[in-house]
Short mmCIF file of C-alpha atoms in Angstrom, two decimals:
data_model
loop_
_atom_site.label_atom_id
_atom_site.label_comp_id
_atom_site.label_asym_id
_atom_site.label_seq_id
_atom_site.Cartn_x
_atom_site.Cartn_y
_atom_site.Cartn_z
CA MET A 1 7.87 31.64 38.99
CA GLN A 2 7.58 28.19 37.39
CA ARG A 3 10.26 27.46 34.84
CA LYS A 4 8.91 26.29 31.52
CA ASP A 5 10.57 23.48 29.55
CA ARG A 6 11.84 24.22 26.07
CA ILE A 7 9.38 22.54 23.75
CA ASP A 8 12.05 21.34 21.30
CA ARG A 9 13.92 19.50 24.04
CA LEU A 10 10.76 18.09 25.56
CA VAL A 11 9.52 16.77 22.22
CA GLY A 12 12.97 15.34 21.48
CA GLU A 13 13.02 13.60 24.84
CA HIS A 14 9.58 12.11 24.22
CA ALA A 15 10.62 10.99 20.72
CA ALA A 16 13.71 9.24 22.10
CA LYS A 17 11.67 7.45 24.78
CA LEU A 18 9.04 6.38 22.27
CA SER A 19 11.63 5.20 19.75
CA GLU A 20 13.36 3.14 22.43
CA ARG A 21 10.07 1.57 23.52
CA LEU A 22 9.08 0.81 19.91
CA MET A 23 12.43 -0.87 19.35
CA ALA A 24 11.88 -2.99 22.46
CA HIS A 25 8.40 -3.87 21.17
CA ARG A 26 9.84 -4.93 17.82
CA THR A 27 12.55 -7.01 19.50
CA GLN A 28 9.85 -8.74 21.50
CA LEU A 29 7.84 -9.48 18.34
CA PHE A 30 10.84 -10.30 16.19
CA PRO A 31 14.17 -11.34 17.79
CA PRO A 32 17.31 -9.33 16.86
CA ASN A 33 18.46 -9.92 13.28
CA ALA A 34 15.24 -11.83 12.55
CA GLN A 35 13.17 -10.65 9.63
CA LYS A 36 9.42 -10.72 9.34
CA GLN A 37 8.17 -13.88 7.73
CA LEU A 38 4.83 -14.58 6.15
CA ARG A 39 2.66 -17.38 7.52
CA SER A 40 1.78 -20.39 5.40
CA PHE A 41 -1.60 -20.63 3.69
CA SER A 42 -4.01 -23.56 3.97
CA SER A 43 -4.91 -25.49 0.84
CA GLY A 44 -8.42 -24.04 1.11
CA GLU A 45 -7.05 -20.47 1.08
CA VAL A 46 -4.74 -21.29 -1.85
CA ALA A 47 -7.58 -22.88 -3.80
CA GLY A 48 -9.59 -19.68 -3.27
CA LEU A 49 -6.69 -17.51 -4.47
CA LEU A 50 -6.16 -19.66 -7.57
CA GLY A 51 -9.84 -20.13 -8.36
CA VAL A 52 -9.65 -23.94 -8.29
CA LYS A 53 -11.10 -26.69 -6.09
CA ASP A 54 -9.23 -27.87 -3.01
CA ALA A 55 -9.60 -31.43 -4.34
CA TYR A 56 -7.68 -30.38 -7.48
CA LEU A 57 -4.76 -29.14 -5.36
CA ARG A 58 -4.78 -32.45 -3.49
CA LYS A 59 -4.70 -34.30 -6.83
CA LEU A 60 -1.73 -32.22 -8.02
CA SER A 61 0.08 -32.95 -4.76
CA LEU A 62 -0.56 -36.72 -4.98
CA GLU A 63 0.68 -36.74 -8.58
CA GLY A 64 3.85 -34.92 -7.52
CA ARG A 65 3.09 -31.93 -9.73
CA GLY A 66 4.02 -28.47 -8.53
CA PRO A 67 5.39 -27.54 -5.10
CA GLN A 68 4.69 -30.08 -2.38
CA PRO A 69 2.81 -28.63 0.59
CA GLN A 70 3.97 -28.88 4.17
CA THR A 71 1.72 -30.97 6.38
CA GLY A 72 0.48 -29.09 9.43
CA ALA A 73 -1.59 -30.01 12.46
CA GLY A 74 -4.37 -32.46 11.70
CA GLY A 75 -2.88 -33.26 8.28
CA ARG A 76 -3.63 -29.80 6.89
CA ARG A 77 -1.72 -29.03 3.71
CA MET A 78 0.06 -25.68 3.91
CA TYR A 79 1.68 -23.60 1.15
CA SER A 80 4.08 -20.64 1.27
CA SER A 81 3.55 -17.54 -0.88
CA LYS A 82 6.46 -18.80 -3.02
CA ASP A 83 4.59 -22.09 -3.50
CA ILE A 84 1.47 -20.18 -4.55
CA MET A 85 3.42 -18.38 -7.28
CA ALA A 86 4.99 -21.67 -8.43
CA LEU A 87 1.50 -23.16 -8.72
CA ARG A 88 0.36 -20.14 -10.74
CA GLN A 89 3.29 -20.53 -13.14
CA MET A 90 2.60 -24.24 -13.61
CA LEU A 91 -1.14 -23.82 -14.13
CA GLU A 92 -0.69 -20.85 -16.49
CA VAL A 93 1.20 -23.10 -18.93
CA GLY A 94 -1.88 -25.26 -19.44
CA ALA A 95 -4.50 -22.51 -19.13
CA LYS A 96 -7.06 -22.11 -21.94
CA ALA A 97 -6.99 -18.31 -21.67
CA PRO A 98 -3.72 -16.40 -21.13
CA GLY A 99 -3.61 -14.54 -17.83
CA THR A 100 -5.90 -16.97 -16.01
CA TYR A 101 -3.34 -17.61 -13.29
CA ILE A 102 -0.76 -14.87 -13.93
CA PRO A 103 -2.91 -11.80 -14.63
CA GLY A 104 -0.22 -9.15 -15.02
CA ARG A 105 0.95 -7.09 -17.99
CA ARG A 106 1.14 -8.56 -21.48
CA GLY A 107 2.41 -7.04 -24.71
CA SER A 108 1.95 -3.30 -24.76
CA ASP A 109 0.12 -3.07 -21.39
CA HIS A 110 1.36 -0.01 -19.50
CA LEU A 111 2.61 -0.02 -15.92
CA GLN A 112 -0.19 0.74 -13.49
CA VAL A 113 0.78 3.36 -10.89
CA ILE A 114 -1.88 3.81 -8.20
CA THR A 115 -1.48 6.69 -5.77
CA VAL A 116 -3.45 6.36 -2.54
CA ILE A 117 -4.22 9.80 -1.12
CA ASN A 118 -6.15 11.65 1.55
CA PHE A 119 -5.57 14.94 3.30
CA LYS A 120 -6.94 13.86 6.68
CA GLY A 121 -5.41 11.23 8.94
CA GLY A 122 -7.43 8.25 10.11
CA SER A 123 -8.99 7.50 6.72
CA GLY A 124 -7.29 4.11 6.42
CA LYS A 125 -4.97 5.28 3.65
CA THR A 126 -1.95 3.20 4.66
CA THR A 127 -3.87 0.02 5.52
CA THR A 128 -5.67 0.35 2.17
CA ALA A 129 -2.34 0.65 0.32
CA ALA A 130 -0.82 -2.28 2.24
CA HIS A 131 -3.76 -4.63 1.73
CA LEU A 132 -4.00 -3.69 -1.96
CA ALA A 133 -0.28 -4.31 -2.59
CA GLN A 134 -0.21 -7.58 -0.66
CA LYS A 135 -3.37 -9.02 -2.23
CA ALA A 136 -2.16 -8.10 -5.72
CA ALA A 137 1.10 -9.95 -5.00
CA LEU A 138 -0.82 -13.02 -3.78
CA ASP A 139 -2.92 -12.81 -6.96
CA GLY A 140 0.18 -13.12 -9.13
CA TYR A 141 0.97 -9.48 -9.97
CA LYS A 142 4.53 -8.15 -9.67
CA VAL A 143 4.11 -5.24 -7.24
CA LEU A 144 6.26 -2.36 -6.02
CA ALA A 145 4.96 -0.56 -2.93
CA ILE A 146 6.40 2.90 -2.21
CA ASP A 147 6.11 4.54 1.20
CA LEU A 148 6.12 8.25 0.37
CA ASP A 149 4.81 9.27 3.81
CA PRO A 150 7.56 10.53 6.15
CA GLN A 151 5.59 8.97 9.02
CA ALA A 152 6.47 5.61 7.40
CA SER A 153 3.49 3.54 8.58
CA LEU A 154 3.58 1.37 5.45
CA SER A 155 7.23 0.61 6.19
CA ALA A 156 6.42 -0.28 9.81
CA LEU A 157 3.74 -2.71 8.62
CA HIS A 158 6.43 -4.47 6.59
CA GLY A 159 8.89 -4.78 9.45
CA TYR A 160 10.95 -1.58 9.24
CA GLN A 161 11.51 0.90 12.04
CA PRO A 162 12.73 3.91 10.06
CA GLU A 163 15.00 5.60 12.60
CA PHE A 164 16.93 2.35 13.09
CA ASP A 165 16.72 0.55 9.75
CA LEU A 166 17.08 3.57 7.46
CA ALA A 167 19.62 5.62 9.36
CA ASP A 168 21.78 5.82 6.23
CA GLY A 169 18.99 6.56 3.77
CA GLY A 170 17.26 4.14 1.46
CA THR A 171 13.99 6.01 0.82
CA LEU A 172 12.65 7.26 -2.51
CA TYR A 173 14.33 10.57 -1.72
CA ASP A 174 17.64 8.97 -2.74
CA ALA A 175 16.28 8.38 -6.24
CA ILE A 176 14.48 11.72 -6.73
CA ARG A 177 16.86 14.18 -5.06
CA TYR A 178 18.30 16.89 -7.28
CA ASP A 179 21.98 16.28 -6.52
CA GLU A 180 23.42 12.92 -7.57
CA PRO A 181 20.26 10.78 -7.38
CA ARG A 182 20.81 7.05 -6.91
CA PRO A 183 19.40 4.42 -9.30
CA ILE A 184 16.00 3.38 -7.97
CA ARG A 185 17.02 -0.30 -8.10
CA ASP A 186 19.54 0.40 -5.31
CA ILE A 187 16.79 1.25 -2.83
CA ILE A 188 14.16 -1.39 -3.71
CA ARG A 189 13.92 -4.09 -1.06
CA PRO A 190 12.30 -7.52 -1.24
CA THR A 191 9.59 -8.35 1.27
CA TYR A 192 8.39 -11.61 2.80
CA PHE A 193 5.58 -11.64 0.19
CA THR A 194 6.68 -13.29 -3.05
CA ASN A 195 6.20 -10.75 -5.88
CA LEU A 196 6.06 -7.73 -3.54
CA HIS A 197 8.97 -5.27 -3.28
CA LEU A 198 9.10 -2.16 -1.10
CA ILE A 199 10.76 1.24 -1.04
CA PRO A 200 10.46 2.26 2.62
CA GLY A 201 10.07 5.79 3.93
CA ASN A 202 11.25 7.96 6.80
CA LEU A 203 11.65 11.64 7.72
CA GLU A 204 14.33 12.04 5.05
CA LEU A 205 11.53 12.36 2.49
CA MET A 206 10.84 15.83 3.89
CA GLU A 207 14.13 16.93 2.34
CA PHE A 208 12.41 16.90 -1.05
CA GLU A 209 9.87 19.43 0.24
CA HIS A 210 12.73 21.66 1.41
CA ASP A 211 14.96 21.18 -1.65
CA THR A 212 12.35 21.84 -4.32
CA PRO A 213 11.64 25.55 -3.66
CA ARG A 214 15.38 26.21 -3.57
CA MET A 215 15.92 24.36 -6.87
CA LEU A 216 12.99 26.13 -8.51
CA ALA A 217 14.52 29.47 -7.50
CA VAL A 218 17.96 28.50 -8.80
CA ARG A 219 17.08 26.63 -11.97
CA GLY A 220 13.58 27.85 -12.72
CA GLY A 221 11.08 25.67 -14.57
CA ASN A 222 8.89 23.00 -13.03
CA LEU A 223 11.31 20.13 -12.81
CA PHE A 224 9.93 18.65 -9.58
CA PHE A 225 6.81 16.95 -10.92
CA THR A 226 8.62 14.49 -13.19
CA ARG A 227 11.03 13.23 -10.52
CA ILE A 228 9.03 10.15 -9.47
CA SER A 229 7.92 9.17 -12.99
CA ASP A 230 11.52 9.50 -14.21
CA ALA A 231 12.73 7.24 -11.39
CA LEU A 232 10.00 4.64 -12.03
CA ALA A 233 10.91 4.57 -15.72
CA GLN A 234 14.14 2.80 -14.72
CA VAL A 235 12.20 -0.24 -13.45
CA GLU A 236 9.03 0.03 -15.52
CA ALA A 237 9.55 -3.39 -17.14
CA ASP A 238 9.98 -5.15 -13.79
CA TYR A 239 6.47 -4.62 -12.40
CA ASP A 240 2.80 -4.81 -13.26
CA LEU A 241 1.67 -2.47 -10.53
CA VAL A 242 3.10 0.29 -8.32
CA VAL A 243 1.18 1.34 -5.18
CA ILE A 244 2.23 4.68 -3.67
CA ASP A 245 1.17 5.59 -0.13
CA CYS A 246 1.24 9.40 -0.25
CA PRO A 247 1.75 11.76 2.69
CA PRO A 248 -1.45 13.35 4.08
CA GLN A 249 -0.67 16.77 2.66
CA LEU A 250 -0.42 18.40 -0.75
CA GLY A 251 3.28 19.03 -1.00
CA PHE A 252 5.77 18.50 -3.80
CA LEU A 253 6.01 14.76 -3.00
CA THR A 254 2.28 14.23 -3.46
CA MET A 255 2.15 16.33 -6.63
CA SER A 256 5.07 14.42 -8.11
CA ALA A 257 3.33 11.13 -7.21
CA LEU A 258 0.08 12.33 -8.79
CA SER A 259 2.01 13.28 -11.93
CA ALA A 260 3.49 9.77 -12.08
CA ALA A 261 0.13 8.10 -11.46
CA THR A 262 -2.04 6.29 -13.95
CA SER A 263 -4.82 5.96 -11.33
CA VAL A 264 -5.85 7.67 -8.09
CA LEU A 265 -7.55 6.13 -5.07
CA VAL A 266 -8.95 8.57 -2.48
CA THR A 267 -9.81 7.03 0.89
CA VAL A 268 -12.74 8.61 2.73
CA HIS A 269 -14.07 8.05 6.24
CA PRO A 270 -17.85 8.67 5.88
CA GLN A 271 -18.30 11.38 8.51
CA MET A 272 -19.19 15.03 7.95
CA LEU A 273 -15.88 16.50 9.18
CA ASP A 274 -13.89 14.08 7.02
CA VAL A 275 -15.99 14.82 3.94
CA MET A 276 -15.68 18.57 4.56
CA SER A 277 -11.90 18.13 4.85
CA MET A 278 -11.92 16.14 1.62
CA CYS A 279 -13.73 19.02 -0.09
CA GLN A 280 -10.86 21.39 0.77
CA PHE A 281 -8.37 18.73 -0.27
CA LEU A 282 -10.03 18.29 -3.68
CA LEU A 283 -10.15 22.05 -4.27
CA MET A 284 -6.45 22.42 -3.50
CA THR A 285 -5.59 19.34 -5.55
CA SER A 286 -7.46 20.68 -8.57
CA ASN A 287 -5.76 24.08 -8.35
CA LEU A 288 -2.26 22.71 -7.88
CA LEU A 289 -2.55 20.00 -10.51
CA GLY A 290 -3.93 22.58 -12.92
CA VAL A 291 -0.67 24.47 -12.52
CA VAL A 292 1.32 21.26 -13.09
CA ALA A 293 -0.77 20.45 -16.18
CA ASP A 294 -0.20 23.94 -17.59
CA ALA A 295 3.53 23.39 -17.15
CA GLY A 296 3.38 20.20 -19.20
CA GLY A 297 2.67 17.57 -16.54
CA ASN A 298 0.69 14.47 -17.53
CA MET A 299 -2.75 14.64 -15.95
CA SER A 300 -4.56 11.92 -17.92
CA TYR A 301 -5.57 9.04 -15.64
CA ASP A 302 -7.08 5.63 -16.30
CA TRP A 303 -9.42 6.10 -13.33
CA LEU A 304 -10.08 7.97 -10.10
CA ARG A 305 -12.14 6.34 -7.36
CA TYR A 306 -13.28 7.19 -3.84
CA LEU A 307 -13.07 4.33 -1.37
CA VAL A 308 -15.25 4.44 1.74
CA THR A 309 -13.20 3.11 4.67
CA ARG A 310 -13.87 2.26 8.31
CA TYR A 311 -17.52 1.90 7.35
CA GLU A 312 -20.13 0.84 9.93
CA PRO A 313 -23.29 -0.31 8.08
CA GLY A 314 -25.44 0.08 11.19
CA ASP A 315 -24.51 3.75 11.62
CA GLY A 316 -27.31 5.94 10.22
CA PRO A 317 -25.27 9.16 9.71
CA GLN A 318 -22.53 7.16 7.95
CA ASN A 319 -25.10 5.64 5.61
CA GLN A 320 -26.36 9.14 4.84
CA MET A 321 -22.83 10.31 4.01
CA VAL A 322 -22.24 7.31 1.73
CA SER A 323 -25.53 7.97 -0.08
CA PHE A 324 -24.59 11.66 -0.34
CA MET A 325 -21.22 10.77 -1.91
CA ARG A 326 -22.78 8.30 -4.35
CA SER A 327 -25.34 10.87 -5.45
CA LEU A 328 -22.56 13.43 -6.06
CA PHE A 329 -19.81 11.27 -7.57
CA GLY A 330 -21.77 8.34 -9.01
CA ASP A 331 -19.56 5.57 -10.41
CA HIS A 332 -16.45 7.30 -9.08
CA VAL A 333 -17.28 5.82 -5.65
CA LEU A 334 -16.28 2.16 -5.41
CA ASN A 335 -19.26 -0.16 -4.96
CA HIS A 336 -17.59 -2.01 -2.10
CA THR A 337 -16.46 -0.52 1.21
CA VAL A 338 -13.82 -1.39 3.79
CA LEU A 339 -15.69 -2.23 6.95
CA LYS A 340 -14.54 -0.97 10.32
CA SER A 341 -13.27 -4.13 12.00
CA THR A 342 -11.49 -5.07 15.20
CA ALA A 343 -9.73 -7.75 13.14
CA ILE A 344 -7.96 -5.12 11.00
CA SER A 345 -7.11 -2.84 13.95
CA ASP A 346 -5.98 -5.75 16.17
CA ALA A 347 -3.71 -7.06 13.41
CA GLY A 348 -2.14 -3.60 13.25
CA LEU A 349 -1.13 -3.85 16.90
CA THR A 350 1.41 -6.50 15.90
CA LYS A 351 2.37 -4.61 12.71
CA GLN A 352 0.48 -7.02 10.48
CA THR A 353 -2.26 -6.87 7.89
CA LEU A 354 -5.26 -9.16 7.69
CA TYR A 355 -3.49 -11.19 4.99
CA GLU A 356 -0.66 -11.94 7.44
CA VAL A 357 -2.46 -12.91 10.63
CA GLU A 358 -3.69 -16.37 11.53
CA LYS A 359 -7.42 -16.82 11.21
CA ALA A 360 -7.44 -18.75 14.50
CA ASP A 361 -6.37 -15.59 16.38
CA PHE A 362 -9.78 -13.99 15.79
CA THR A 363 -13.44 -14.72 16.17
CA ARG A 364 -14.29 -16.56 12.97
CA ALA A 365 -17.23 -14.35 11.98
CA THR A 366 -15.25 -11.13 12.64
CA TYR A 367 -12.28 -12.34 10.59
CA GLU A 368 -14.36 -13.59 7.67
CA ARG A 369 -16.46 -10.44 7.52
CA ALA A 370 -13.37 -8.22 7.41
CA MET A 371 -11.60 -10.45 4.87
CA GLU A 372 -14.66 -10.55 2.62
CA SER A 373 -14.79 -6.74 2.72
CA LEU A 374 -11.10 -6.32 1.82
CA ASN A 375 -11.18 -8.94 -0.91
CA ALA A 376 -14.25 -7.33 -2.49
CA VAL A 377 -12.58 -3.91 -2.56
CA ASN A 378 -9.31 -5.28 -3.93
CA GLY A 379 -11.20 -7.35 -6.49
CA GLU A 380 -13.02 -4.25 -7.70
CA ILE A 381 -9.72 -2.37 -8.02
CA GLU A 382 -8.22 -5.34 -9.91
CA GLY A 383 -11.15 -5.09 -12.32
CA LEU A 384 -10.25 -1.42 -12.95
CA ILE A 385 -6.62 -2.41 -13.59
CA GLN A 386 -7.63 -5.09 -16.06
CA ALA A 387 -10.05 -2.70 -17.78
CA ALA A 388 -7.22 -0.15 -18.17
CA TRP A 389 -5.35 -2.88 -20.06
CA GLY A 390 -8.38 -3.39 -22.30
CA ARG A 391 -9.50 -6.71 -20.81
#
């Protein structure tokens, strides 16, 4: 009789092998003790981000105003993300309208907390959250990205391998746990994007799912759903925008994130099975959040939008699904879509986003088409943020 392996040991063995290989892959990409760094941006890219002419940037440089660009191959002028922010600060001083170059919060504007959710994997949830957070930072917003998914893909995109880099904690769980929570400032980490900070994730986040039922039984009440909003209140003045990448299930973490949110972004892959899954997800979300609302949770949002991701315009059935969603949800579906692109998926192979990779590494048309798609989506979301501030 054939002896069967114990599944727990087999899975553990596979996890150890995979972890070791991933560490080797990271060491190959980034030498030991090296940290991920962001590439420099061409003067043309910077001009596009700032909304000025390239010739104007050249004029500023020749006059010695603002940060001086590095000169690259062929005399190309290159700027770091820190330089871009310095240019924004300089130009904002002389701007005719406030917020032209630094568009973040002013006066009584409230902190924007955007939760990115979906119940089904493969919807582009994490890449959406990463590209949104990074583009907002490049656009001059002060951004905090929170990886609330125990699978920690958002953290991996920003250079963290959870089982090695977070062995002693450092996730949001530290700030929202019931026993001796840490100040949230202690776990916020800078990134290689100026203006973008990160709270990474790992499997430790699952402890919140295990702790909460026990605490509800002991203490009673509905104390779990304010944990994230209470933690964020400690740093509310430090940021314009918080982007939370939620786990792909409706547990206590997701409900607490939804209670802290001012806005909700639901990513949807336009295929029948995904839309059917989303239907179940929305039904469960409504029921559970109704319970939270009845218990006193804040359920008033600035906006909720569905974002179509991994969209292939030439695919007839996908077009039918998009039309179906627009007919059902109307303006709640974003006008722009994230196109399915080899540029985005290939960038992910080296743990990078499209904003990080070099344009020269891709076919020009493929890169530009994907970048145009992402920028259009993020621009539409920025418009919703500004509208929530009454602008």
